[in-house]
Amino acid sequence: MNSEAAIRAALAKGLDGVEMDVQLTADSVLVAHHDMALSGPVCVGRIADHDWQTLEGCALPGVQGGFQGVRPDRLLNRLAKEYPKAEFTLDVKLDTEDDWWTYLHRFTRAIARLEREAGLEGRLIVECRTIDLLRAMAEDAPAIPCYLIVDRPERAVSTALGLRCAGITMPMDALDTEHAAHIHEAGLRLTVFGVSGTWSLRQATQLKPDRIQVDE
């Protein structure tokens, strides 16, 4: 998960894009890594409390509790050229004890820098559950489309519109065709996740989403 090998394998199979979990290091470097903290055997503690150089020394691919992430700025700079039609979705994971808004704006500026330096204009999407992060994105990088992640459709449309989001990301089994149509009628795009297997994929396509995030 979030490894260069997995991301490359997905694109090589012809998928339209990939989604990765991103966190921010203590020195404002974006890293793709799912777990919020390391539990050894080399390093422990939150990703957000380490700088990039320290995390590089913690790298233990395939080892439970070790650092297994990559730097999206380095990886996507290459992949954007190799796969010129692919799009890349960043699922933002937040964790800090620093000043909240300072941290959020450091995060959004790092995302804007990634888009600019990797040449990803029109091909980068940000999704997050946290309203404050989406507000910061609207201030610092309004041209980057953002999706509000929610678990239920109730009030999702009004919240997303109020945040100037481009769309909504939801689990496939929380939606029906009526809710999906309501999202589109509001001028929002729809991404569904939690899709695994042929039957699940068939159900997802009936919702007519703009994007389907598959687990396999």
PDB file of N, CA, C and O in Angstrom, residues 25 31 38 40-44 47 50-61 65-69 71 74:
ATOM      1  N   THR A  25       5.521  15.592   7.063  1.00  0.00           N
ATOM      2  CA  THR A  25       6.585  15.428   8.041  1.00  0.00           C
ATOM      3  C   THR A  25       6.797  16.727   8.821  1.00  0.00           C
ATOM      4  O   THR A  25       6.240  17.777   8.503  1.00  0.00           O
ATOM      5  N   VAL A  31       4.605  12.751   2.464  1.00  0.00           N
ATOM      6  CA  VAL A  31       4.968  11.344   2.340  1.00  0.00           C
ATOM      7  C   VAL A  31       3.694  10.532   2.169  1.00  0.00           C
ATOM      8  O   VAL A  31       2.650  10.838   2.756  1.00  0.00           O
ATOM      9  N   LEU A  38       4.779   5.050  13.581  1.00  0.00           N
ATOM     10  CA  LEU A  38       5.671   3.913  13.446  1.00  0.00           C
ATOM     11  C   LEU A  38       5.790   3.209  14.791  1.00  0.00           C
ATOM     12  O   LEU A  38       5.768   3.842  15.848  1.00  0.00           O
ATOM     13  N   GLY A  40       8.274   0.614  15.321  1.00  0.00           N
ATOM     14  CA  GLY A  40       9.517  -0.146  15.353  1.00  0.00           C
ATOM     15  C   GLY A  40       9.638  -1.093  14.183  1.00  0.00           C
ATOM     16  O   GLY A  40       8.790  -1.097  13.301  1.00  0.00           O
ATOM     17  N   PRO A  41      10.671  -1.885  14.135  1.00  0.00           N
ATOM     18  CA  PRO A  41      11.716  -2.043  15.155  1.00  0.00           C
ATOM     19  C   PRO A  41      12.810  -0.977  15.152  1.00  0.00           C
ATOM     20  O   PRO A  41      13.635  -0.935  16.064  1.00  0.00           O
ATOM     21  N   VAL A  42      12.841  -0.103  14.134  1.00  0.00           N
ATOM     22  CA  VAL A  42      13.909   0.902  14.082  1.00  0.00           C
ATOM     23  C   VAL A  42      13.448   2.231  14.657  1.00  0.00           C
ATOM     24  O   VAL A  42      14.154   2.852  15.459  1.00  0.00           O
ATOM     25  N   CYS A  43      12.268   2.683  14.273  1.00  0.00           N
ATOM     26  CA  CYS A  43      11.759   3.991  14.699  1.00  0.00           C
ATOM     27  C   CYS A  43      10.353   3.859  15.267  1.00  0.00           C
ATOM     28  O   CYS A  43       9.595   2.966  14.875  1.00  0.00           O
ATOM     29  N   VAL A  44      10.011   4.755  16.171  1.00  0.00           N
ATOM     30  CA  VAL A  44       8.669   4.788  16.744  1.00  0.00           C
ATOM     31  C   VAL A  44       8.174   6.225  16.729  1.00  0.00           C
ATOM     32  O   VAL A  44       8.945   7.177  16.593  1.00  0.00           O
ATOM     33  N   ILE A  47       4.405   9.925  12.280  1.00  0.00           N
ATOM     34  CA  ILE A  47       5.057  10.404  11.062  1.00  0.00           C
ATOM     35  C   ILE A  47       5.281  11.915  11.150  1.00  0.00           C
ATOM     36  O   ILE A  47       6.335  12.436  10.780  1.00  0.00           O
ATOM     37  N   HIS A  50       8.560  13.322  12.781  1.00  0.00           N
ATOM     38  CA  HIS A  50       9.874  13.030  12.201  1.00  0.00           C
ATOM     39  C   HIS A  50      10.109  13.898  10.971  1.00  0.00           C
ATOM     40  O   HIS A  50       9.171  14.217  10.244  1.00  0.00           O
ATOM     41  N   ASP A  51      11.366  14.244  10.722  1.00  0.00           N
ATOM     42  CA  ASP A  51      11.676  14.893   9.458  1.00  0.00           C
ATOM     43  C   ASP A  51      11.958  13.810   8.410  1.00  0.00           C
ATOM     44  O   ASP A  51      12.071  12.635   8.720  1.00  0.00           O
ATOM     45  N   TRP A  52      12.061  14.252   7.143  1.00  0.00           N
ATOM     46  CA  TRP A  52      12.203  13.276   6.066  1.00  0.00           C
ATOM     47  C   TRP A  52      13.488  12.459   6.181  1.00  0.00           C
ATOM     48  O   TRP A  52      13.497  11.242   5.979  1.00  0.00           O
ATOM     49  N   GLN A  53      14.578  13.093   6.543  1.00  0.00           N
ATOM     50  CA  GLN A  53      15.850  12.385   6.628  1.00  0.00           C
ATOM     51  C   GLN A  53      15.770  11.266   7.665  1.00  0.00           C
ATOM     52  O   GLN A  53      16.291  10.163   7.452  1.00  0.00           O
ATOM     53  N   THR A  54      15.103  11.537   8.779  1.00  0.00           N
ATOM     54  CA  THR A  54      14.935  10.506   9.799  1.00  0.00           C
ATOM     55  C   THR A  54      14.094   9.359   9.272  1.00  0.00           C
ATOM     56  O   THR A  54      14.413   8.179   9.479  1.00  0.00           O
ATOM     57  N   LEU A  55      13.007   9.690   8.563  1.00  0.00           N
ATOM     58  CA  LEU A  55      12.139   8.648   8.028  1.00  0.00           C
ATOM     59  C   LEU A  55      12.865   7.778   7.007  1.00  0.00           C
ATOM     60  O   LEU A  55      12.649   6.562   6.951  1.00  0.00           O
ATOM     61  N   GLU A  56      13.720   8.386   6.219  1.00  0.00           N
ATOM     62  CA  GLU A  56      14.502   7.595   5.264  1.00  0.00           C
ATOM     63  C   GLU A  56      15.318   6.541   5.989  1.00  0.00           C
ATOM     64  O   GLU A  56      15.456   5.407   5.518  1.00  0.00           O
ATOM     65  N   GLY A  57      15.844   6.891   7.149  1.00  0.00           N
ATOM     66  CA  GLY A  57      16.621   5.935   7.932  1.00  0.00           C
ATOM     67  C   GLY A  57      15.770   4.886   8.618  1.00  0.00           C
ATOM     68  O   GLY A  57      16.303   3.886   9.113  1.00  0.00           O
ATOM     69  N   CYS A  58      14.455   5.117   8.643  1.00  0.00           N
ATOM     70  CA  CYS A  58      13.527   4.162   9.256  1.00  0.00           C
ATOM     71  C   CYS A  58      12.952   3.175   8.245  1.00  0.00           C
ATOM     72  O   CYS A  58      12.153   2.303   8.614  1.00  0.00           O
ATOM     73  N   ALA A  59      13.318   3.331   6.976  1.00  0.00           N
ATOM     74  CA  ALA A  59      12.678   2.558   5.915  1.00  0.00           C
ATOM     75  C   ALA A  59      12.874   1.061   6.108  1.00  0.00           C
ATOM     76  O   ALA A  59      13.998   0.568   6.179  1.00  0.00           O
ATOM     77  N   LEU A  60      11.740   0.351   6.192  1.00  0.00           N
ATOM     78  CA  LEU A  60      11.748  -1.106   6.305  1.00  0.00           C
ATOM     79  C   LEU A  60      10.595  -1.649   5.469  1.00  0.00           C
ATOM     80  O   LEU A  60       9.560  -2.043   5.994  1.00  0.00           O
ATOM     81  N   PRO A  61      10.744  -1.667   4.155  1.00  0.00           N
ATOM     82  CA  PRO A  61       9.661  -2.132   3.278  1.00  0.00           C
ATOM     83  C   PRO A  61       9.195  -3.537   3.650  1.00  0.00           C
ATOM     84  O   PRO A  61      10.008  -4.446   3.810  1.00  0.00           O
ATOM     85  N   GLY A  65       5.101  -2.084  11.126  1.00  0.00           N
ATOM     86  CA  GLY A  65       5.530  -1.053  12.055  1.00  0.00           C
ATOM     87  C   GLY A  65       6.666  -0.193  11.561  1.00  0.00           C
ATOM     88  O   GLY A  65       7.001   0.810  12.174  1.00  0.00           O
ATOM     89  N   GLY A  66       7.286  -0.585  10.446  1.00  0.00           N
ATOM     90  CA  GLY A  66       8.375   0.196   9.890  1.00  0.00           C
ATOM     91  C   GLY A  66       7.877   1.206   8.875  1.00  0.00           C
ATOM     92  O   GLY A  66       6.725   1.163   8.443  1.00  0.00           O
ATOM     93  N   PHE A  67       8.740   2.116   8.484  1.00  0.00           N
ATOM     94  CA  PHE A  67       8.369   3.113   7.482  1.00  0.00           C
ATOM     95  C   PHE A  67       8.441   2.486   6.104  1.00  0.00           C
ATOM     96  O   PHE A  67       9.462   1.919   5.710  1.00  0.00           O
ATOM     97  N   GLN A  68       7.348   2.592   5.351  1.00  0.00           N
ATOM     98  CA  GLN A  68       7.261   1.967   4.040  1.00  0.00           C
ATOM     99  C   GLN A  68       6.820   2.961   2.970  1.00  0.00           C
ATOM    100  O   GLN A  68       6.417   2.570   1.881  1.00  0.00           O
ATOM    101  N   GLY A  69       6.869   4.242   3.293  1.00  0.00           N
ATOM    102  CA  GLY A  69       6.318   5.251   2.406  1.00  0.00           C
ATOM    103  C   GLY A  69       7.285   5.748   1.354  1.00  0.00           C
ATOM    104  O   GLY A  69       8.470   5.392   1.331  1.00  0.00           O
ATOM    105  N   ARG A  71       8.066   9.503  -1.205  1.00  0.00           N
ATOM    106  CA  ARG A  71       7.810  10.931  -1.370  1.00  0.00           C
ATOM    107  C   ARG A  71       7.035  11.155  -2.663  1.00  0.00           C
ATOM    108  O   ARG A  71       7.566  10.911  -3.761  1.00  0.00           O
ATOM    109  N   ARG A  74       8.781  13.252  -5.519  1.00  0.00           N
ATOM    110  CA  ARG A  74       9.774  12.576  -6.354  1.00  0.00           C
ATOM    111  C   ARG A  74       9.122  11.546  -7.277  1.00  0.00           C
ATOM    112  O   ARG A  74       9.460  11.453  -8.458  1.00  0.00           O
TER     113      ARG A  74
END
